[in-house]
Amino acid sequence: MRQVEYVERIRDELVGQLNIDFVTPDYYADYPKPCMGGWAADAFALTPDGTMLPCHTAQTITGLTFDRITERMLRDIWENSLSFNRFRGTDWMPEPCRSCARKEINFGGCRCQAFALTGDAATTDPSCIRSPHHDALRDLPAPGEIRHRVIGHAFDPV
């Protein structure tokens, strides 16, 4: 895909200056990637205003609120924030994730992708072949096509 080649080239150009976090969609795989190694498992992102996020796109999930390190201690956010703990580990998982042998490998996939494609961050990532939403991904464009879509609802990016 052209996007992957472009990002790899830019990463090489910016070594030591900028770390680019780029995750390719896994719509065409059998199982989802473990987004960020699992929600709030071992990394976080900070926005320019000090908002601490369990992943770089977590703010896209409506219904979650994220604290700023200027208003609350980083350790307290990491350990006690409702949003950081919402999808941490495996206890939050619905079926079929809860009984899946891969649950501690991919942690249910990407919460932001699940939300973007289904409107529910707590559902099984649609890229998983065990997801009830997986078949709807067949309607998505082929890799490389530029089009955005939520399952059941087409939308224009802002």
CSV table of N, CA and C in Angstrom, one decimal:
chain,number,residue,atom,x,y,z
A,1,MET,N,0.8,-1.2,0.0
A,1,MET,CA,0.0,0.0,0.0
A,1,MET,C,0.9,1.2,0.0
A,2,ARG,N,0.4,2.2,-0.7
A,2,ARG,CA,1.2,3.5,-0.8
A,2,ARG,C,1.4,4.2,0.5
A,3,GLN,N,0.3,4.1,1.4
A,3,GLN,CA,0.4,4.8,2.7
A,3,GLN,C,1.5,4.2,3.5
A,4,VAL,N,1.7,2.9,3.5
A,4,VAL,CA,2.8,2.3,4.3
A,4,VAL,C,4.1,2.7,3.8
A,5,GLU,N,4.3,2.7,2.5
A,5,GLU,CA,5.6,3.1,1.9
A,5,GLU,C,5.9,4.5,2.2
A,6,TYR,N,4.9,5.4,2.2
A,6,TYR,CA,5.1,6.8,2.5
A,6,TYR,C,5.5,7.0,4.0
A,7,VAL,N,4.8,6.4,4.9
A,7,VAL,CA,5.1,6.5,6.3
A,7,VAL,C,6.5,6.0,6.6
A,8,GLU,N,6.9,4.8,6.0
A,8,GLU,CA,8.2,4.3,6.3
A,8,GLU,C,9.3,5.3,5.8
A,9,ARG,N,9.1,5.9,4.6
A,9,ARG,CA,10.0,6.8,4.1
A,9,ARG,C,10.2,8.1,5.0
A,10,ILE,N,9.0,8.6,5.5
A,10,ILE,CA,9.1,9.7,6.4
A,10,ILE,C,9.7,9.4,7.7
A,11,ARG,N,9.4,8.2,8.2
A,11,ARG,CA,10.0,7.7,9.5
A,11,ARG,C,11.5,7.8,9.4
A,12,ASP,N,12.0,7.2,8.2
A,12,ASP,CA,13.5,7.2,8.0
A,12,ASP,C,14.0,8.6,8.0
A,13,GLU,N,13.3,9.6,7.4
A,13,GLU,CA,13.8,11.0,7.3
A,13,GLU,C,13.8,11.7,8.6
A,14,LEU,N,12.9,11.3,9.5
A,14,LEU,CA,12.7,12.0,10.8
A,14,LEU,C,13.3,11.2,12.0
A,15,VAL,N,14.1,10.2,11.8
A,15,VAL,CA,14.7,9.5,12.9
A,15,VAL,C,15.4,10.4,13.8
A,16,GLY,N,15.1,10.3,15.1
A,16,GLY,CA,15.7,11.1,16.1
A,16,GLY,C,15.0,12.4,16.4
A,17,GLN,N,14.0,12.8,15.5
A,17,GLN,CA,13.3,14.0,15.6
A,17,GLN,C,11.8,13.8,16.0
A,18,LEU,N,11.3,12.7,15.4
A,18,LEU,CA,9.8,12.5,15.6
A,18,LEU,C,9.6,11.0,15.5
A,19,ASN,N,8.8,10.5,16.4
A,19,ASN,CA,8.3,9.1,16.3
A,19,ASN,C,6.9,9.1,15.8
A,20,ILE,N,6.7,8.5,14.6
A,20,ILE,CA,5.4,8.4,14.0
A,20,ILE,C,4.7,7.1,14.4
A,21,ASP,N,3.6,7.2,15.0
A,21,ASP,CA,2.8,6.0,15.3
A,21,ASP,C,1.8,5.8,14.2
A,22,PHE,N,2.0,4.8,13.4
A,22,PHE,CA,1.1,4.5,12.3
A,22,PHE,C,0.6,3.1,12.3
A,23,VAL,N,-0.7,2.9,12.3
A,23,VAL,CA,-1.2,1.5,12.4
A,23,VAL,C,-2.1,1.3,11.1
A,24,THR,N,-1.7,0.3,10.4
A,24,THR,CA,-2.5,0.0,9.2
A,24,THR,C,-3.8,-0.7,9.5
A,25,PRO,N,-4.8,-0.4,8.8
A,25,PRO,CA,-6.1,-1.1,9.1
A,25,PRO,C,-5.9,-2.6,8.9
A,26,ASP,N,-6.5,-3.4,9.7
A,26,ASP,CA,-6.4,-4.9,9.6
A,26,ASP,C,-7.7,-5.5,9.1
A,27,TYR,N,-8.5,-4.8,8.3
A,27,TYR,CA,-9.7,-5.2,7.8
A,27,TYR,C,-9.7,-6.5,7.0
A,28,TYR,N,-8.5,-6.8,6.5
A,28,TYR,CA,-8.4,-8.0,5.6
A,28,TYR,C,-7.6,-9.1,6.2
A,29,ALA,N,-7.4,-9.0,7.5
A,29,ALA,CA,-6.7,-10.1,8.3
A,29,ALA,C,-7.8,-11.0,9.0
A,30,ASP,N,-7.4,-12.1,9.5
A,30,ASP,CA,-8.3,-13.0,10.2
A,30,ASP,C,-8.5,-12.5,11.6
A,31,TYR,N,-7.5,-11.9,12.2
A,31,TYR,CA,-7.6,-11.5,13.6
A,31,TYR,C,-7.0,-10.1,13.7
A,32,PRO,N,-7.5,-9.3,14.7
A,32,PRO,CA,-7.1,-7.9,14.8
A,32,PRO,C,-5.7,-7.9,15.5
A,33,LYS,N,-5.0,-6.7,15.3
A,33,LYS,CA,-3.8,-6.5,16.0
A,33,LYS,C,-4.1,-6.1,17.4
A,34,PRO,N,-3.1,-6.3,18.3
A,34,PRO,CA,-3.3,-5.8,19.7
A,34,PRO,C,-3.0,-4.3,19.7
A,35,CYS,N,-4.0,-3.5,19.6
A,35,CYS,CA,-3.8,-2.1,19.5
A,35,CYS,C,-3.0,-1.6,20.7
A,36,MET,N,-1.9,-0.9,20.5
A,36,MET,CA,-1.1,-0.4,21.5
A,36,MET,C,-0.6,-1.5,22.5
A,37,GLY,N,-0.6,-2.7,22.1
A,37,GLY,CA,-0.2,-3.8,23.0
A,37,GLY,C,-1.3,-4.1,24.1
A,38,GLY,N,-2.5,-3.6,23.8
A,38,GLY,CA,-3.5,-3.7,24.8
A,38,GLY,C,-3.8,-2.3,25.4
A,39,TRP,N,-5.1,-2.0,25.6
A,39,TRP,CA,-5.5,-0.7,26.1
A,39,TRP,C,-4.9,-0.4,27.4
A,40,ALA,N,-4.1,0.7,27.4
A,40,ALA,CA,-3.4,1.1,28.7
A,40,ALA,C,-2.6,0.1,29.3
A,41,ALA,N,-2.0,-0.8,28.5
A,41,ALA,CA,-1.1,-1.9,29.1
A,41,ALA,C,0.3,-1.4,29.4
A,42,ASP,N,0.9,-0.7,28.5
A,42,ASP,CA,2.3,-0.3,28.8
A,42,ASP,C,2.7,1.1,28.1
A,43,ALA,N,1.7,1.8,27.6
A,43,ALA,CA,2.0,3.0,26.9
A,43,ALA,C,0.8,4.0,27.0
A,44,PHE,N,1.1,5.2,26.8
A,44,PHE,CA,0.1,6.3,26.7
A,44,PHE,C,0.5,7.4,25.8
A,45,ALA,N,-0.4,8.2,25.4
A,45,ALA,CA,-0.1,9.4,24.6
A,45,ALA,C,-0.5,10.6,25.3
A,46,LEU,N,0.2,11.7,25.0
A,46,LEU,CA,-0.1,13.0,25.6
A,46,LEU,C,-0.4,14.0,24.5
A,47,THR,N,-1.5,14.7,24.6
A,47,THR,CA,-1.9,15.7,23.6
A,47,THR,C,-1.1,17.0,23.9
A,48,PRO,N,-1.1,17.9,23.0
A,48,PRO,CA,-0.4,19.2,23.4
A,48,PRO,C,-1.0,19.9,24.6
A,49,ASP,N,-2.2,19.7,24.9
A,49,ASP,CA,-2.8,20.4,26.1
A,49,ASP,C,-2.6,19.6,27.3
A,50,GLY,N,-1.9,18.5,27.3
A,50,GLY,CA,-1.6,17.7,28.5
A,50,GLY,C,-2.6,16.6,28.7
A,51,THR,N,-3.6,16.4,27.8
A,51,THR,CA,-4.5,15.3,28.0
A,51,THR,C,-3.8,13.9,27.8
A,52,MET,N,-4.0,13.1,28.8
A,52,MET,CA,-3.4,11.7,28.8
A,52,MET,C,-4.3,10.7,28.2
A,53,LEU,N,-3.9,10.0,27.2
A,53,LEU,CA,-4.7,9.0,26.5
A,53,LEU,C,-4.1,7.6,26.5
A,54,PRO,N,-4.9,6.6,26.6
A,54,PRO,CA,-4.4,5.2,26.5
A,54,PRO,C,-4.0,4.8,25.1
A,55,CYS,N,-4.4,5.6,24.1
A,55,CYS,CA,-3.9,5.4,22.8
A,55,CYS,C,-4.1,6.7,22.0
A,56,HIS,N,-3.4,6.8,20.9
A,56,HIS,CA,-3.4,8.1,20.2
A,56,HIS,C,-4.8,8.6,19.6
A,57,THR,N,-5.7,7.7,19.5
A,57,THR,CA,-7.0,8.1,18.9
A,57,THR,C,-8.2,7.8,19.9
A,58,ALA,N,-7.9,7.6,21.2
A,58,ALA,CA,-8.9,7.3,22.2
A,58,ALA,C,-9.9,8.4,22.3
A,59,GLN,N,-9.6,9.6,22.0
A,59,GLN,CA,-10.5,10.7,22.1
A,59,GLN,C,-11.7,10.6,21.1
A,60,THR,N,-11.6,9.7,20.1
A,60,THR,CA,-12.6,9.6,19.2
A,60,THR,C,-13.8,8.8,19.8
A,61,ILE,N,-13.6,8.1,20.9
A,61,ILE,CA,-14.6,7.3,21.5
A,61,ILE,C,-15.5,8.2,22.4
A,62,THR,N,-16.7,8.5,22.0
A,62,THR,CA,-17.6,9.3,22.8
A,62,THR,C,-18.0,8.6,24.1
A,63,GLY,N,-18.2,9.3,25.1
A,63,GLY,CA,-18.6,8.7,26.4
A,63,GLY,C,-17.4,8.5,27.3
A,64,LEU,N,-16.2,8.6,26.8
A,64,LEU,CA,-15.0,8.5,27.7
A,64,LEU,C,-14.4,9.9,27.9
A,65,THR,N,-14.0,10.2,29.1
A,65,THR,CA,-13.3,11.5,29.4
A,65,THR,C,-11.9,11.2,29.8
A,66,PHE,N,-11.0,12.1,29.5
A,66,PHE,CA,-9.6,11.9,29.7
A,66,PHE,C,-9.1,13.1,30.5
A,67,ASP,N,-8.3,12.8,31.5
A,67,ASP,CA,-7.7,13.8,32.4
A,67,ASP,C,-6.4,14.4,31.8
A,68,ARG,N,-6.1,15.6,32.3
A,68,ARG,CA,-4.9,16.3,31.9
A,68,ARG,C,-3.9,16.2,33.0
A,69,ILE,N,-2.6,16.0,32.6
A,69,ILE,CA,-1.6,15.9,33.6
A,69,ILE,C,-1.3,17.2,34.3
A,70,THR,N,-1.9,18.3,33.8
A,70,THR,CA,-1.8,19.6,34.5
A,70,THR,C,-2.8,19.7,35.7
A,71,GLU,N,-3.8,18.8,35.7
A,71,GLU,CA,-4.8,18.8,36.7
A,71,GLU,C,-4.9,17.6,37.6
A,72,ARG,N,-4.2,16.6,37.2
A,72,ARG,CA,-4.2,15.3,38.0
A,72,ARG,C,-2.8,14.7,37.8
A,73,MET,N,-2.3,14.0,38.8
A,73,MET,CA,-1.0,13.4,38.7
A,73,MET,C,-1.0,12.2,37.7
A,74,LEU,N,0.1,12.2,36.9
A,74,LEU,CA,0.2,11.1,35.9
A,74,LEU,C,0.0,9.7,36.4
A,75,ARG,N,0.6,9.4,37.5
A,75,ARG,CA,0.5,8.1,38.1
A,75,ARG,C,-1.0,7.8,38.5
A,76,ASP,N,-1.7,8.8,39.0
A,76,ASP,CA,-3.1,8.7,39.4
A,76,ASP,C,-4.0,8.4,38.2
A,77,ILE,N,-3.7,9.1,37.1
A,77,ILE,CA,-4.5,8.9,35.9
A,77,ILE,C,-4.2,7.4,35.4
A,78,TRP,N,-2.9,7.1,35.3
A,78,TRP,CA,-2.5,5.7,34.9
A,78,TRP,C,-3.2,4.6,35.7
A,79,GLU,N,-3.2,4.7,37.0
A,79,GLU,CA,-3.6,3.7,37.8
A,79,GLU,C,-5.2,3.7,38.1
A,80,ASN,N,-5.8,4.9,38.2
A,80,ASN,CA,-7.1,5.0,38.7
A,80,ASN,C,-8.2,5.6,37.7
A,81,SER,N,-7.7,6.1,36.6
A,81,SER,CA,-8.7,6.7,35.7
A,81,SER,C,-9.7,5.7,35.2
A,82,LEU,N,-11.0,6.1,35.2
A,82,LEU,CA,-12.0,5.2,34.7
A,82,LEU,C,-11.8,4.9,33.2
A,83,SER,N,-11.4,5.9,32.5
A,83,SER,CA,-11.2,5.7,31.0
A,83,SER,C,-10.0,4.8,30.7
A,84,PHE,N,-8.9,4.9,31.5
A,84,PHE,CA,-7.8,4.1,31.4
A,84,PHE,C,-8.1,2.6,31.7
A,85,ASN,N,-8.9,2.4,32.7
A,85,ASN,CA,-9.3,1.1,33.2
A,85,ASN,C,-10.4,0.5,32.5
A,86,ARG,N,-11.1,1.3,31.7
A,86,ARG,CA,-12.4,0.8,31.0
A,86,ARG,C,-12.1,-0.5,30.1
A,87,PHE,N,-11.0,-0.5,29.4
A,87,PHE,CA,-10.7,-1.6,28.5
A,87,PHE,C,-9.4,-2.3,28.8
A,88,ARG,N,-8.9,-2.0,29.9
A,88,ARG,CA,-7.6,-2.6,30.3
A,88,ARG,C,-7.8,-4.1,30.7
A,89,GLY,N,-6.9,-4.9,30.3
A,89,GLY,CA,-7.0,-6.4,30.6
A,89,GLY,C,-8.0,-7.1,29.8
A,90,THR,N,-8.6,-8.1,30.4
A,90,THR,CA,-9.6,-8.9,29.6
A,90,THR,C,-11.0,-9.0,30.3
A,91,ASP,N,-11.1,-8.5,31.5
A,91,ASP,CA,-12.4,-8.7,32.2
A,91,ASP,C,-13.6,-7.9,31.5
A,92,TRP,N,-13.3,-6.9,30.8
A,92,TRP,CA,-14.3,-6.1,30.1
A,92,TRP,C,-14.9,-6.8,28.9
A,93,MET,N,-14.2,-7.8,28.4
A,93,MET,CA,-14.5,-8.4,27.0
A,93,MET,C,-15.9,-9.1,27.0
A,94,PRO,N,-16.6,-8.8,25.8
A,94,PRO,CA,-17.8,-9.6,25.6
A,94,PRO,C,-17.4,-10.9,24.9
A,95,GLU,N,-18.4,-11.8,24.7
A,95,GLU,CA,-18.2,-12.9,23.8
A,95,GLU,C,-18.2,-12.4,22.4
A,96,PRO,N,-17.5,-13.0,21.5
A,96,PRO,CA,-16.7,-14.2,21.6
A,96,PRO,C,-15.2,-14.0,22.2
A,97,CYS,N,-14.9,-12.7,22.4
A,97,CYS,CA,-13.5,-12.4,23.0
A,97,CYS,C,-13.3,-13.1,24.3
A,98,ARG,N,-14.2,-13.0,25.2
A,98,ARG,CA,-14.0,-13.5,26.5
A,98,ARG,C,-13.6,-15.0,26.6
A,99,SER,N,-14.1,-15.8,25.7
A,99,SER,CA,-13.7,-17.2,25.7
A,99,SER,C,-12.6,-17.6,24.6
A,100,CYS,N,-12.1,-16.6,23.9
A,100,CYS,CA,-11.2,-16.8,22.8
A,100,CYS,C,-9.7,-17.1,23.4
A,101,ALA,N,-9.1,-18.1,22.8
A,101,ALA,CA,-7.7,-18.4,23.1
A,101,ALA,C,-6.7,-17.3,22.8
A,102,ARG,N,-7.1,-16.3,22.0
A,102,ARG,CA,-6.2,-15.2,21.6
A,102,ARG,C,-6.5,-14.0,22.4
A,103,LYS,N,-7.3,-14.0,23.4
A,103,LYS,CA,-7.7,-12.8,24.1
A,103,LYS,C,-6.5,-12.1,24.8
A,104,GLU,N,-5.5,-12.8,25.2
A,104,GLU,CA,-4.3,-12.2,25.8
A,104,GLU,C,-3.2,-12.0,24.8
A,105,ILE,N,-3.5,-12.2,23.5
A,105,ILE,CA,-2.6,-11.9,22.4
A,105,ILE,C,-3.0,-10.6,21.7
A,106,ASN,N,-4.3,-10.5,21.4
A,106,ASN,CA,-4.8,-9.3,20.7
A,106,ASN,C,-5.7,-8.4,21.6
A,107,PHE,N,-6.1,-8.8,22.8
A,107,PHE,CA,-6.8,-8.0,23.7
A,107,PHE,C,-8.1,-7.5,23.2
A,108,GLY,N,-8.7,-8.2,22.3
A,108,GLY,CA,-10.0,-7.8,21.7
A,108,GLY,C,-9.8,-6.9,20.5
A,109,GLY,N,-8.6,-6.6,20.1
A,109,GLY,CA,-8.4,-5.7,19.0
A,109,GLY,C,-8.4,-4.2,19.4
A,110,CYS,N,-8.7,-3.4,18.5
A,110,CYS,CA,-8.6,-1.9,18.7
A,110,CYS,C,-10.0,-1.4,19.1
A,111,ARG,N,-10.0,-0.7,20.2
A,111,ARG,CA,-11.3,-0.2,20.7
A,111,ARG,C,-11.8,1.0,19.8
A,112,CYS,N,-10.8,1.8,19.3
A,112,CYS,CA,-11.2,2.9,18.5
A,112,CYS,C,-11.7,2.4,17.1
A,113,GLN,N,-11.1,1.3,16.6
A,113,GLN,CA,-11.6,0.7,15.4
A,113,GLN,C,-13.0,0.1,15.6
A,114,ALA,N,-13.2,-0.5,16.7
A,114,ALA,CA,-14.5,-1.1,17.0
A,114,ALA,C,-15.6,0.0,17.1
A,115,PHE,N,-15.2,1.1,17.7
A,115,PHE,CA,-16.1,2.2,17.8
A,115,PHE,C,-16.4,2.9,16.5
A,116,ALA,N,-15.3,3.1,15.7
A,116,ALA,CA,-15.5,3.8,14.4
A,116,ALA,C,-16.4,3.0,13.5
A,117,LEU,N,-16.2,1.6,13.5
A,117,LEU,CA,-17.0,0.8,12.6
A,117,LEU,C,-18.3,0.4,13.0
A,118,THR,N,-18.6,0.3,14.4
A,118,THR,CA,-19.8,-0.2,14.9
A,118,THR,C,-20.6,0.8,15.7
A,119,GLY,N,-19.9,1.8,16.2
A,119,GLY,CA,-20.5,2.8,17.2
A,119,GLY,C,-20.4,2.3,18.6
A,120,ASP,N,-19.8,1.2,18.9
A,120,ASP,CA,-19.6,0.6,20.2
A,120,ASP,C,-18.2,0.1,20.5
A,121,ALA,N,-17.5,0.9,21.3
A,121,ALA,CA,-16.1,0.6,21.6
A,121,ALA,C,-16.0,-0.8,22.4
A,122,ALA,N,-17.0,-1.2,23.0
A,122,ALA,CA,-16.9,-2.5,23.8
A,122,ALA,C,-17.3,-3.7,23.0
A,123,THR,N,-17.5,-3.6,21.7
A,123,THR,CA,-17.8,-4.8,20.9
A,123,THR,C,-16.5,-5.4,20.4
A,124,THR,N,-16.6,-6.6,20.0
A,124,THR,CA,-15.5,-7.3,19.3
A,124,THR,C,-15.1,-6.5,18.1
A,125,ASP,N,-13.8,-6.3,18.0
A,125,ASP,CA,-13.2,-5.6,16.8
A,125,ASP,C,-13.7,-6.3,15.5
A,126,PRO,N,-14.4,-5.6,14.6
A,126,PRO,CA,-14.9,-6.2,13.4
A,126,PRO,C,-13.9,-6.8,12.5
A,127,SER,N,-12.6,-6.5,12.7
A,127,SER,CA,-11.6,-7.2,11.8
A,127,SER,C,-11.4,-8.6,12.2
A,128,CYS,N,-11.9,-9.0,13.4
A,128,CYS,CA,-11.8,-10.4,13.8
A,128,CYS,C,-12.8,-11.3,13.1
A,129,ILE,N,-12.3,-12.5,12.7
A,129,ILE,CA,-13.2,-13.4,12.0
A,129,ILE,C,-14.3,-13.9,12.9
A,130,ARG,N,-14.2,-13.8,14.2
A,130,ARG,CA,-15.2,-14.2,15.2
A,130,ARG,C,-16.2,-13.1,15.5
A,131,SER,N,-16.0,-11.9,15.0
A,131,SER,CA,-16.9,-10.8,15.3
A,131,SER,C,-18.2,-11.0,14.5
A,132,PRO,N,-19.3,-10.6,15.1
A,132,PRO,CA,-20.6,-10.6,14.4
A,132,PRO,C,-20.6,-9.6,13.3
A,133,HIS,N,-19.7,-8.6,13.4
A,133,HIS,CA,-19.7,-7.5,12.4
A,133,HIS,C,-18.6,-7.8,11.3
A,134,HIS,N,-17.9,-8.9,11.3
A,134,HIS,CA,-16.8,-9.2,10.4
A,134,HIS,C,-17.3,-9.2,8.9
A,135,ASP,N,-18.4,-9.8,8.6
A,135,ASP,CA,-18.9,-9.9,7.3
A,135,ASP,C,-19.2,-8.5,6.6
A,136,ALA,N,-19.6,-7.6,7.5
A,136,ALA,CA,-19.9,-6.2,6.9
A,136,ALA,C,-18.6,-5.6,6.4
A,137,LEU,N,-17.4,-6.0,6.8
A,137,LEU,CA,-16.2,-5.4,6.3
A,137,LEU,C,-16.0,-5.7,4.8
A,138,ARG,N,-16.6,-6.7,4.3
A,138,ARG,CA,-16.5,-7.1,2.9
A,138,ARG,C,-17.0,-5.9,2.0
A,139,ASP,N,-17.9,-5.1,2.6
A,139,ASP,CA,-18.4,-3.9,1.9
A,139,ASP,C,-17.5,-2.8,1.8
A,140,LEU,N,-16.4,-2.8,2.6
A,140,LEU,CA,-15.4,-1.7,2.6
A,140,LEU,C,-14.6,-1.8,1.4
A,141,PRO,N,-14.0,-0.6,1.0
A,141,PRO,CA,-13.2,-0.6,-0.2
A,141,PRO,C,-12.0,-1.4,-0.1
A,142,ALA,N,-11.4,-1.8,-1.2
A,142,ALA,CA,-10.2,-2.6,-1.3
A,142,ALA,C,-9.0,-1.7,-0.7
A,143,PRO,N,-8.0,-2.3,-0.3
A,143,PRO,CA,-6.8,-1.6,0.3
A,143,PRO,C,-6.4,-0.6,-0.8
A,144,GLY,N,-6.0,0.6,-0.4
A,144,GLY,CA,-5.6,1.7,-1.3
A,144,GLY,C,-6.6,2.6,-1.8
A,145,GLU,N,-7.9,2.2,-1.7
A,145,GLU,CA,-9.0,3.1,-2.1
A,145,GLU,C,-9.2,4.1,-1.0
A,146,ILE,N,-9.5,5.3,-1.4
A,146,ILE,CA,-9.7,6.4,-0.4
A,146,ILE,C,-11.2,6.6,-0.3
A,147,ARG,N,-11.8,6.1,0.8
A,147,ARG,CA,-13.2,6.2,1.1
A,147,ARG,C,-13.3,5.9,2.6
A,148,HIS,N,-14.2,6.6,3.3
A,148,HIS,CA,-14.4,6.3,4.7
A,148,HIS,C,-15.8,5.8,4.9
A,149,ARG,N,-16.0,4.9,5.8
A,149,ARG,CA,-17.3,4.3,6.0
A,149,ARG,C,-17.5,3.7,7.4
A,150,VAL,N,-18.6,3.9,8.0
A,150,VAL,CA,-18.9,3.2,9.2
A,150,VAL,C,-19.9,2.2,8.8
A,151,ILE,N,-19.8,1.0,9.4
A,151,ILE,CA,-20.7,-0.1,9.0
A,151,ILE,C,-22.2,0.4,9.1
A,152,GLY,N,-22.9,0.4,8.0
A,152,GLY,CA,-24.3,0.8,7.9
A,152,GLY,C,-24.5,2.3,7.7
A,153,HIS,N,-23.4,3.1,7.7
A,153,HIS,CA,-23.5,4.5,7.5
A,153,HIS,C,-22.3,5.1,6.8
A,154,ALA,N,-22.5,5.6,5.6
A,154,ALA,CA,-21.4,6.2,4.9
A,154,ALA,C,-21.2,7.6,5.5
A,155,PHE,N,-20.0,8.2,5.6
A,155,PHE,CA,-19.9,9.5,6.1
A,155,PHE,C,-18.7,10.2,5.3
A,156,ASP,N,-18.7,11.5,5.3
A,156,ASP,CA,-17.6,12.2,4.7
A,156,ASP,C,-16.7,12.7,5.9
A,157,PRO,N,-15.4,12.5,5.7
A,157,PRO,CA,-14.4,13.0,6.7
A,157,PRO,C,-14.4,14.5,6.7
A,158,VAL,N,-14.2,15.0,7.9
A,158,VAL,CA,-14.2,16.5,8.1
A,158,VAL,C,-13.0,17.1,7.4
